[in-house]
PDB file of C-alpha atoms in Angstrom:
ATOM      1  CA  MET A  30      -7.890  15.930  30.266  1.00 95.00           C
ATOM      2  CA  ARG A  31     -10.067  12.946  31.121  1.00 96.00           C
ATOM      3  CA  ILE A  32     -12.454  10.945  28.963  1.00 98.00           C
ATOM      4  CA  VAL A  33     -15.957  10.582  30.375  1.00 97.00           C
ATOM      5  CA  ALA A  34     -17.373   8.271  27.707  1.00 97.00           C
ATOM      6  CA  ILE A  35     -16.902   7.001  24.142  1.00 98.00           C
ATOM      7  CA  ASP A  36     -19.902   5.850  22.128  1.00 97.00           C
ATOM      8  CA  PRO A  37     -19.446   2.220  21.052  1.00 94.00           C
ATOM      9  CA  GLU A  38     -21.055   2.721  17.637  1.00 97.00           C
ATOM     10  CA  PRO A  39     -19.442   4.984  15.027  1.00 98.00           C
ATOM     11  CA  VAL A  40     -21.250   8.090  13.819  1.00 97.00           C
ATOM     12  CA  HIS A  41     -19.571   7.690  10.424  1.00 98.00           C
ATOM     13  CA  GLU A  42     -17.315   5.293   8.526  1.00 98.00           C
ATOM     14  CA  LEU A  43     -14.879   6.082   5.741  1.00 97.00           C
ATOM     15  CA  GLU A  44     -14.095   3.413   3.164  1.00 97.00           C
ATOM     16  CA  TYR A  45     -10.436   2.882   2.306  1.00 98.00           C
ATOM     17  CA  PHE A  46      -8.007   0.367   0.852  1.00 97.00           C
ATOM     18  CA  ASP A  47      -5.102  -1.214   2.680  1.00 96.00           C
ATOM     19  CA  ALA A  48      -2.701  -4.063   2.054  1.00 95.00           C
ATOM     20  CA  ALA A  49      -4.119  -7.559   2.409  1.00 94.00           C
ATOM     21  CA  PRO A  50      -2.047 -10.060   4.424  1.00 90.00           C
ATOM     22  CA  ARG A  51      -1.589 -12.396   1.438  1.00 87.00           C
ATOM     23  CA  GLY A  52      -0.972  -9.691  -1.140  1.00 88.00           C
ATOM     24  CA  GLY A  53      -3.065  -7.200  -3.037  1.00 92.00           C
ATOM     25  CA  THR A  54      -5.524  -4.839  -1.397  1.00 95.00           C
ATOM     26  CA  GLN A  55      -8.610  -5.118   0.749  1.00 96.00           C
ATOM     27  CA  LEU A  56     -11.477  -2.725   1.392  1.00 96.00           C
ATOM     28  CA  ARG A  57     -11.909  -1.583   4.982  1.00 97.00           C
ATOM     29  CA  ARG A  58     -13.887   1.000   6.929  1.00 97.00           C
ATOM     30  CA  LEU A  59     -12.382   3.607   9.243  1.00 98.00           C
ATOM     31  CA  PRO A  60     -14.771   4.185  12.153  1.00 98.00           C
ATOM     32  CA  LEU A  61     -15.310   7.660  13.566  1.00 98.00           C
ATOM     33  CA  LEU A  62     -16.345   7.459  17.222  1.00 98.00           C
ATOM     34  CA  ARG A  63     -17.772  10.285  19.303  1.00 98.00           C
ATOM     35  CA  GLY A  64     -16.605  10.798  22.883  1.00 98.00           C
ATOM     36  CA  VAL A  65     -16.878  13.311  25.713  1.00 98.00           C
ATOM     37  CA  ALA A  66     -13.934  14.566  27.754  1.00 98.00           C
ATOM     38  CA  GLU A  67     -13.360  16.888  30.666  1.00 97.00           C
ATOM     39  CA  GLY A  68     -10.520  19.392  30.546  1.00 96.00           C
ATOM     40  CA  ILE A  69     -10.821  20.478  26.910  1.00 97.00           C
ATOM     41  CA  PRO A  70     -10.049  24.224  26.881  1.00 97.00           C
ATOM     42  CA  PRO A  71     -12.908  26.649  26.156  1.00 96.00           C
ATOM     43  CA  GLU A  72     -11.154  27.770  22.962  1.00 96.00           C
ATOM     44  CA  LEU A  73     -11.846  24.324  21.512  1.00 98.00           C
ATOM     45  CA  ASP A  74     -15.077  22.514  20.770  1.00 97.00           C
ATOM     46  CA  ALA A  75     -13.343  19.170  20.238  1.00 98.00           C
ATOM     47  CA  VAL A  76     -10.091  17.246  19.893  1.00 98.00           C
ATOM     48  CA  LEU A  77      -9.781  14.734  17.041  1.00 98.00           C
ATOM     49  CA  VAL A  78      -7.516  11.748  17.765  1.00 98.00           C
ATOM     50  CA  CYS A  79      -6.265   9.152  15.277  1.00 98.00           C
ATOM     51  CA  SER A  80      -3.384   6.786  14.609  1.00 98.00           C
ATOM     52  CA  ASP A  81      -2.221   4.116  12.152  1.00 98.00           C
ATOM     53  CA  LEU A  82      -4.115   5.400   9.140  1.00 98.00           C
ATOM     54  CA  GLN A  83      -2.140   3.032   6.901  1.00 97.00           C
ATOM     55  CA  GLY A  84      -4.358   3.069   3.869  1.00 97.00           C
ATOM     56  CA  ARG A  85      -5.449   4.966   0.781  1.00 98.00           C
ATOM     57  CA  ALA A  86      -8.880   6.404  -0.002  1.00 97.00           C
ATOM     58  CA  ARG A  87     -10.411   7.945  -3.095  1.00 94.00           C
ATOM     59  CA  ALA A  88     -10.535  11.717  -3.223  1.00 90.00           C
ATOM     60  CA  GLY A  89     -13.041  13.793  -5.182  1.00 80.00           C
ATOM     61  CA  ALA A  90     -11.165  13.345  -8.459  1.00 78.00           C
ATOM     62  CA  GLY A  91     -10.960   9.582  -7.945  1.00 82.00           C
ATOM     63  CA  GLU A  92      -7.240   9.468  -7.174  1.00 89.00           C
ATOM     64  CA  LEU A  93      -5.970   7.396  -4.260  1.00 94.00           C
ATOM     65  CA  LEU A  94      -4.626   9.671  -1.546  1.00 97.00           C
ATOM     66  CA  LEU A  95      -3.278   8.855   1.880  1.00 98.00           C
ATOM     67  CA  LEU A  96      -6.180   8.027   4.172  1.00 98.00           C
ATOM     68  CA  GLY A  97      -5.383  10.909   6.521  1.00 98.00           C
ATOM     69  CA  GLU A  98      -5.636  13.432   3.688  1.00 98.00           C
ATOM     70  CA  VAL A  99      -9.095  12.193   2.754  1.00 98.00           C
ATOM     71  CA  LEU A 100     -10.127  12.038   6.407  1.00 98.00           C
ATOM     72  CA  ALA A 101      -9.351  15.748   6.863  1.00 98.00           C
ATOM     73  CA  ALA A 102     -11.653  16.607   3.948  1.00 97.00           C
ATOM     74  CA  GLU A 103     -14.319  14.124   5.065  1.00 97.00           C
ATOM     75  CA  TYR A 104     -14.380  15.628   8.553  1.00 98.00           C
ATOM     76  CA  ALA A 105     -14.874  19.106   7.079  1.00 97.00           C
ATOM     77  CA  ALA A 106     -17.808  17.782   5.038  1.00 97.00           C
ATOM     78  CA  LEU A 107     -19.340  16.206   8.142  1.00 98.00           C
ATOM     79  CA  ALA A 108     -18.928  19.495   9.990  1.00 98.00           C
ATOM     80  CA  GLU A 109     -20.917  21.253   7.262  1.00 97.00           C
ATOM     81  CA  LEU A 110     -23.726  18.794   8.058  1.00 97.00           C
ATOM     82  CA  GLU A 111     -23.265  19.523  11.798  1.00 97.00           C
ATOM     83  CA  VAL A 112     -22.376  15.895  12.506  1.00 97.00           C
ATOM     84  CA  VAL A 113     -19.091  16.946  14.146  1.00 98.00           C
ATOM     85  CA  PRO A 114     -17.750  20.263  15.490  1.00 98.00           C
ATOM     86  CA  ALA A 115     -16.211  22.785  13.089  1.00 98.00           C
ATOM     87  CA  PRO A 116     -12.567  22.121  12.100  1.00 98.00           C
ATOM     88  CA  ALA A 117     -11.604  25.705  13.004  1.00 97.00           C
ATOM     89  CA  PHE A 118     -12.395  24.872  16.647  1.00 98.00           C
ATOM     90  CA  THR A 119     -11.020  21.324  16.597  1.00 98.00           C
ATOM     91  CA  GLY A 120      -7.464  20.412  17.568  1.00 98.00           C
ATOM     92  CA  VAL A 121      -5.902  17.284  16.054  1.00 98.00           C
ATOM     93  CA  LEU A 122      -3.662  14.736  17.782  1.00 98.00           C
ATOM     94  CA  LEU A 123      -1.845  12.230  15.541  1.00 98.00           C
ATOM     95  CA  ALA A 124      -0.161   9.170  17.049  1.00 98.00           C
ATOM     96  CA  GLY A 125       1.798   8.136  13.966  1.00 97.00           C
ATOM     97  CA  ASP A 126       1.984   5.600  11.114  1.00 98.00           C
ATOM     98  CA  LEU A 127       0.104   7.582   8.490  1.00 98.00           C
ATOM     99  CA  TYR A 128       1.719   6.181   5.343  1.00 98.00           C
ATOM    100  CA  ALA A 129       0.584   3.534   2.858  1.00 97.00           C
ATOM    101  CA  ALA A 130       2.126   2.406  -0.425  1.00 96.00           C
ATOM    102  CA  PRO A 131       0.701   4.216  -3.491  1.00 95.00           C
ATOM    103  CA  GLY A 132      -1.341   1.170  -4.471  1.00 94.00           C
ATOM    104  CA  ALA A 133      -2.219   0.270  -0.861  1.00 94.00           C
ATOM    105  CA  ASP A 134      -0.805  -3.166  -1.668  1.00 94.00           C
ATOM    106  CA  LYS A 135       2.318  -3.464   0.492  1.00 94.00           C
ATOM    107  CA  MET A 136       2.174  -4.058   4.233  1.00 92.00           C
ATOM    108  CA  GLY A 137       4.556  -2.080   6.417  1.00 92.00           C
ATOM    109  CA  ALA A 138       5.445   0.523   3.782  1.00 95.00           C
ATOM    110  CA  THR A 139       7.440   3.538   4.964  1.00 96.00           C
ATOM    111  CA  GLY A 140       7.172   6.992   3.426  1.00 97.00           C
ATOM    112  CA  ASP A 141       6.517  10.709   3.596  1.00 98.00           C
ATOM    113  CA  VAL A 142       3.462  11.735   5.646  1.00 98.00           C
ATOM    114  CA  ARG A 143       3.765  15.520   5.465  1.00 98.00           C
ATOM    115  CA  ALA A 144       0.707  15.684   3.194  1.00 98.00           C
ATOM    116  CA  VAL A 145      -1.472  14.268   5.974  1.00 98.00           C
ATOM    117  CA  TRP A 146      -0.206  16.716   8.569  1.00 98.00           C
ATOM    118  CA  ARG A 147      -0.637  19.613   6.151  1.00 98.00           C
ATOM    119  CA  ALA A 148      -4.179  18.535   5.295  1.00 98.00           C
ATOM    120  CA  PHE A 149      -5.115  18.891   8.960  1.00 98.00           C
ATOM    121  CA  ALA A 150      -3.022  22.014   9.596  1.00 97.00           C
ATOM    122  CA  GLY A 151      -4.697  23.767   6.661  1.00 94.00           C
ATOM    123  CA  GLY A 152      -8.211  23.696   8.059  1.00 94.00           C
ATOM    124  CA  PHE A 153      -8.087  22.767  11.734  1.00 98.00           C
ATOM    125  CA  ARG A 154      -7.060  24.855  14.710  1.00 97.00           C
ATOM    126  CA  TRP A 155      -3.746  23.021  15.085  1.00 98.00           C
ATOM    127  CA  VAL A 156      -2.240  19.561  14.638  1.00 98.00           C
ATOM    128  CA  ALA A 157       0.195  17.987  17.099  1.00 98.00           C
ATOM    129  CA  GLY A 158       1.573  14.524  17.605  1.00 98.00           C
ATOM    130  CA  VAL A 159       4.406  12.128  16.936  1.00 98.00           C
ATOM    131  CA  ALA A 160       6.010  10.075  14.189  1.00 97.00           C
ATOM    132  CA  GLY A 161       5.288   6.389  13.877  1.00 97.00           C
ATOM    133  CA  ASN A 162       7.918   3.864  12.915  1.00 96.00           C
ATOM    134  CA  HIS A 163       6.778   4.040   9.255  1.00 96.00           C
ATOM    135  CA  ASP A 164       6.640   7.860   8.985  1.00 97.00           C
ATOM    136  CA  LEU A 165       9.146  10.041   7.154  1.00 97.00           C
ATOM    137  CA  PHE A 166       9.188  13.814   6.745  1.00 97.00           C
ATOM    138  CA  GLY A 167      11.560  14.315   3.833  1.00 95.00           C
ATOM    139  CA  ARG A 168      15.282  14.895   3.937  1.00 93.00           C
ATOM    140  CA  PRO A 169      16.734  16.324   7.202  1.00 92.00           C
ATOM    141  CA  GLN A 170      16.554  19.954   6.057  1.00 95.00           C
ATOM    142  CA  GLU A 171      13.016  19.447   4.756  1.00 96.00           C
ATOM    143  CA  ALA A 172      11.976  17.840   8.033  1.00 94.00           C
ATOM    144  CA  ASP A 173      13.397  20.791   9.968  1.00 94.00           C
ATOM    145  CA  ARG A 174      11.466  23.261   7.814  1.00 96.00           C
ATOM    146  CA  PHE A 175       8.297  21.203   8.109  1.00 96.00           C
ATOM    147  CA  ALA A 176       8.485  21.219  11.916  1.00 92.00           C
ATOM    148  CA  ARG A 177       8.376  25.045  11.793  1.00 93.00           C
ATOM    149  CA  GLU A 178       5.306  25.297   9.554  1.00 95.00           C
ATOM    150  CA  PRO A 179       2.330  27.186  11.036  1.00 94.00           C
ATOM    151  CA  GLY A 180      -0.065  25.042  13.013  1.00 95.00           C
ATOM    152  CA  VAL A 181       2.242  21.985  13.019  1.00 97.00           C
ATOM    153  CA  TYR A 182       3.669  20.613  16.285  1.00 98.00           C
ATOM    154  CA  LEU A 183       5.704  17.457  15.676  1.00 97.00           C
ATOM    155  CA  LEU A 184       6.833  16.292  19.115  1.00 97.00           C
ATOM    156  CA  ASP A 185       9.578  13.958  20.239  1.00 96.00           C
ATOM    157  CA  GLY A 186      10.654  14.219  23.855  1.00 94.00           C
ATOM    158  CA  ARG A 187       9.136  17.655  24.374  1.00 95.00           C
ATOM    159  CA  GLY A 188       5.845  19.387  25.002  1.00 96.00           C
ATOM    160  CA  VAL A 189       3.886  22.406  23.844  1.00 97.00           C
ATOM    161  CA  ALA A 190       0.946  24.430  25.206  1.00 97.00           C
ATOM    162  CA  LEU A 191      -1.923  24.749  22.726  1.00 98.00           C
ATOM    163  CA  ASP A 192      -4.909  26.835  23.822  1.00 97.00           C
ATOM    164  CA  GLY A 193      -3.871  26.048  27.379  1.00 95.00           C
ATOM    165  CA  LEU A 194      -3.732  22.293  26.721  1.00 97.00           C
ATOM    166  CA  ARG A 195      -0.290  20.925  27.577  1.00 98.00           C
ATOM    167  CA  VAL A 196       0.597  18.234  25.021  1.00 98.00           C
ATOM    168  CA  ALA A 197       3.824  16.202  25.096  1.00 98.00           C
ATOM    169  CA  GLY A 198       4.955  13.385  22.861  1.00 98.00           C
ATOM    170  CA  VAL A 199       7.558  10.710  22.156  1.00 97.00           C
ATOM    171  CA  GLY A 200       7.665   9.264  18.660  1.00 96.00           C
ATOM    172  CA  GLY A 201       8.714   5.946  17.215  1.00 95.00           C
ATOM    173  CA  ILE A 202       9.053   2.601  18.947  1.00 96.00           C
ATOM    174  CA  CYS A 203      11.506   0.676  21.073  1.00 93.00           C
ATOM    175  CA  GLY A 204      14.069  -1.047  18.897  1.00 89.00           C
ATOM    176  CA  SER A 205      17.498  -0.938  17.353  1.00 81.00           C
ATOM    177  CA  GLY A 206      19.137  -1.132  13.969  1.00 73.00           C
ATOM    178  CA  SER A 207      19.035   1.080  10.907  1.00 78.00           C
ATOM    179  CA  LYS A 208      15.282   1.382  10.490  1.00 85.00           C
ATOM    180  CA  PRO A 209      13.839   4.847  11.200  1.00 88.00           C
ATOM    181  CA  ASN A 210      12.216   6.100  14.379  1.00 94.00           C
ATOM    182  CA  ARG A 211      13.580   3.561  16.827  1.00 94.00           C
ATOM    183  CA  ARG A 212      15.374   3.999  20.131  1.00 93.00           C
ATOM    184  CA  ALA A 213      16.659   1.637  22.792  1.00 93.00           C
ATOM    185  CA  PRO A 214      14.000   0.674  25.382  1.00 92.00           C
ATOM    186  CA  GLU A 215      15.768   2.457  28.211  1.00 93.00           C
ATOM    187  CA  ALA A 216      16.102   5.627  26.120  1.00 93.00           C
ATOM    188  CA  PHE A 217      12.439   5.446  25.134  1.00 94.00           C
ATOM    189  CA  VAL A 218      11.263   5.151  28.742  1.00 94.00           C
ATOM    190  CA  ALA A 219      13.647   7.928  29.796  1.00 95.00           C
ATOM    191  CA  ALA A 220      12.163  10.240  27.144  1.00 95.00           C
ATOM    192  CA  VAL A 221       8.663   9.437  28.400  1.00 95.00           C
ATOM    193  CA  ARG A 222       9.664  10.164  31.988  1.00 94.00           C
ATOM    194  CA  GLN A 223      11.181  13.471  30.889  1.00 94.00           C
ATOM    195  CA  CYS A 224       7.871  14.440  29.274  1.00 95.00           C
ATOM    196  CA  LEU A 225       5.919  13.415  32.373  1.00 94.00           C
ATOM    197  CA  ALA A 226       8.073  15.700  34.531  1.00 92.00           C
ATOM    198  CA  ALA A 227       6.454  18.683  32.783  1.00 93.00           C
ATOM    199  CA  ARG A 228       2.989  17.416  33.863  1.00 95.00           C
ATOM    200  CA  PRO A 229       1.265  17.383  30.475  1.00 96.00           C
ATOM    201  CA  HIS A 230      -2.489  17.076  30.175  1.00 97.00           C
ATOM    202  CA  VAL A 231      -2.015  14.713  27.208  1.00 98.00           C
ATOM    203  CA  LEU A 232       0.910  12.456  26.305  1.00 98.00           C
ATOM    204  CA  VAL A 233       0.990  11.245  22.691  1.00 98.00           C
ATOM    205  CA  LEU A 234       3.002   8.107  21.907  1.00 98.00           C
ATOM    206  CA  HIS A 235       3.159   5.798  18.936  1.00 97.00           C
ATOM    207  CA  GLU A 236       4.103   2.691  20.887  1.00 97.00           C
ATOM    208  CA  GLY A 237       2.000   2.714  24.013  1.00 95.00           C
ATOM    209  CA  PRO A 238       1.674   0.720  27.219  1.00 94.00           C
ATOM    210  CA  ASP A 239      -0.256  -2.483  27.565  1.00 93.00           C
ATOM    211  CA  GLY A 240      -3.719  -1.982  29.003  1.00 89.00           C
ATOM    212  CA  GLY A 241      -3.267  -4.335  31.926  1.00 82.00           C
ATOM    213  CA  ALA A 242      -5.799  -6.851  30.590  1.00 84.00           C
ATOM    214  CA  PRO A 243      -5.917  -9.661  27.982  1.00 86.00           C
ATOM    215  CA  GLY A 244      -6.126  -8.385  24.421  1.00 88.00           C
ATOM    216  CA  LEU A 245      -4.744  -4.930  25.281  1.00 93.00           C
ATOM    217  CA  ARG A 246      -1.233  -5.445  23.957  1.00 94.00           C
ATOM    218  CA  GLY A 247       1.590  -2.983  24.516  1.00 92.00           C
ATOM    219  CA  ASN A 248       4.808  -2.212  26.329  1.00 91.00           C
ATOM    220  CA  ALA A 249       4.786  -3.362  29.972  1.00 89.00           C
ATOM    221  CA  GLU A 250       7.767  -1.156  30.893  1.00 88.00           C
ATOM    222  CA  LEU A 251       5.875   1.862  29.630  1.00 91.00           C
ATOM    223  CA  ARG A 252       2.842   0.910  31.687  1.00 90.00           C
ATOM    224  CA  ALA A 253       4.994   0.890  34.826  1.00 87.00           C
ATOM    225  CA  ALA A 254       6.395   4.331  33.962  1.00 88.00           C
ATOM    226  CA  LEU A 255       3.047   5.889  33.088  1.00 89.00           C
ATOM    227  CA  ASP A 256       0.553   4.592  35.597  1.00 80.00           C
ATOM    228  CA  GLY A 257      -0.245   7.117  38.288  1.00 78.00           C
ATOM    229  CA  GLY A 258       1.080  10.048  36.238  1.00 69.00           C
ATOM    230  CA  ARG A 259      -2.494  10.901  35.217  1.00 81.00           C
ATOM    231  CA  PRO A 260      -2.085  12.452  31.792  1.00 93.00           C
ATOM    232  CA  LEU A 261      -4.411  11.114  29.138  1.00 97.00           C
ATOM    233  CA  VAL A 262      -2.167   8.785  27.105  1.00 97.00           C
ATOM    234  CA  ILE A 263      -2.867   8.489  23.371  1.00 98.00           C
ATOM    235  CA  CYS A 264      -1.173   5.754  21.362  1.00 98.00           C
ATOM    236  CA  GLY A 265      -1.454   3.270  18.505  1.00 97.00           C
ATOM    237  CA  HIS A 266       0.957   0.774  16.878  1.00 96.00           C
ATOM    238  CA  VAL A 267      -1.077  -2.276  17.953  1.00 96.00           C
ATOM    239  CA  HIS A 268      -4.850  -2.615  17.765  1.00 95.00           C
ATOM    240  CA  TRP A 269      -7.203  -2.998  20.706  1.00 94.00           C
ATOM    241  CA  ASP A 270     -10.755  -4.209  20.224  1.00 92.00           C
ATOM    242  CA  ARG A 271     -11.919  -1.458  22.569  1.00 94.00           C
ATOM    243  CA  PRO A 272     -10.316   1.999  22.416  1.00 96.00           C
ATOM    244  CA  LEU A 273     -10.106   2.987  26.083  1.00 97.00           C
ATOM    245  CA  ALA A 274      -8.484   1.404  29.136  1.00 95.00           C
ATOM    246  CA  THR A 275      -7.834   2.684  32.636  1.00 93.00           C
ATOM    247  CA  LEU A 276      -4.666   1.432  34.294  1.00 91.00           C
ATOM    248  CA  PRO A 277      -4.773   0.381  37.974  1.00 87.00           C
ATOM    249  CA  GLY A 278      -3.250   3.697  39.101  1.00 87.00           C
ATOM    250  CA  GLY A 279      -5.889   5.711  37.247  1.00 90.00           C
ATOM    251  CA  THR A 280      -4.116   6.647  34.001  1.00 93.00           C
ATOM    252  CA  GLN A 281      -6.400   6.515  30.962  1.00 95.00           C
ATOM    253  CA  VAL A 282      -5.012   5.097  27.697  1.00 96.00           C
ATOM    254  CA  LEU A 283      -6.789   5.821  24.417  1.00 98.00           C
ATOM    255  CA  ASN A 284      -5.676   3.460  21.656  1.00 98.00           C
ATOM    256  CA  ALA A 285      -6.470   5.137  18.322  1.00 98.00           C
ATOM    257  CA  ASP A 286      -5.034   2.451  16.048  1.00 97.00           C
ATOM    258  CA  ALA A 287      -7.088   2.392  12.814  1.00 96.00           C
ATOM    259  CA  ARG A 288      -9.855   4.500  14.321  1.00 98.00           C
ATOM    260  CA  VAL A 289     -10.821   8.148  14.778  1.00 98.00           C
ATOM    261  CA  VAL A 290     -12.136   9.490  18.071  1.00 98.00           C
ATOM    262  CA  VAL A 291     -13.681  12.954  18.282  1.00 98.00           C
ATOM    263  CA  LEU A 292     -13.642  14.113  21.895  1.00 98.00           C
ATOM    264  CA  GLU A 293     -16.082  16.932  22.603  1.00 98.00           C
ATOM    265  CA  ARG A 294     -16.117  19.111  25.696  1.00 92.00           C
ATOM    266  CA  ALA A 295     -18.156  17.756  28.591  1.00 87.00           C
TER     267      ALA A 295
END
């Protein structure tokens, strides 16, 4: 799968609250960008990509829900207006960090994100992706059951074929200690290399490579492992001012941190 173009201006923005750096909350806008990609299977009209939806938005009843839950409903409403392709023919790729504190007033909160995944799985063709370093999925037995729910493909060191699209993923970040979803740098890179050996069309990561240019922060060791492998790499964890970079060896990296990209078939 290869991205041909991404429109610089969003076709829609969704208002949400997130934690302000000095305490309290701030109002932000989640941009929805339209792109075109080659290699999307004929069974799909589009692939929706997002990451780091660490906020809360108001649902129809006025309650603050996780941003990803509201996004799933907002996308369906936009599809009714024919702004975006129908959810039933749209696959979803999530690159992690989908939790925010109930009041959207605490930076770096960690919690259960199953509601977001289920919101997408309930109306879209399928949802696949990885855990971020702030994502939990319940107790171990609950997490195991969740990973077997219909339409849900939570990946970590493995791949899956969805409508002929080979998607692999490695969750979490490089790190150590008792915090969740961390692995030693050498183990992280080894898991990525294992996924690449299966020649996926798309590799979903939470922590991604650097983009090889100023302002495109990321993991340099990952860049060395990925470049030349030629899957489309989707990631988040750190924000880039522009969403797409092409590494010197030709690998495309789509950074979906705090943005939504809808890739339609070329």
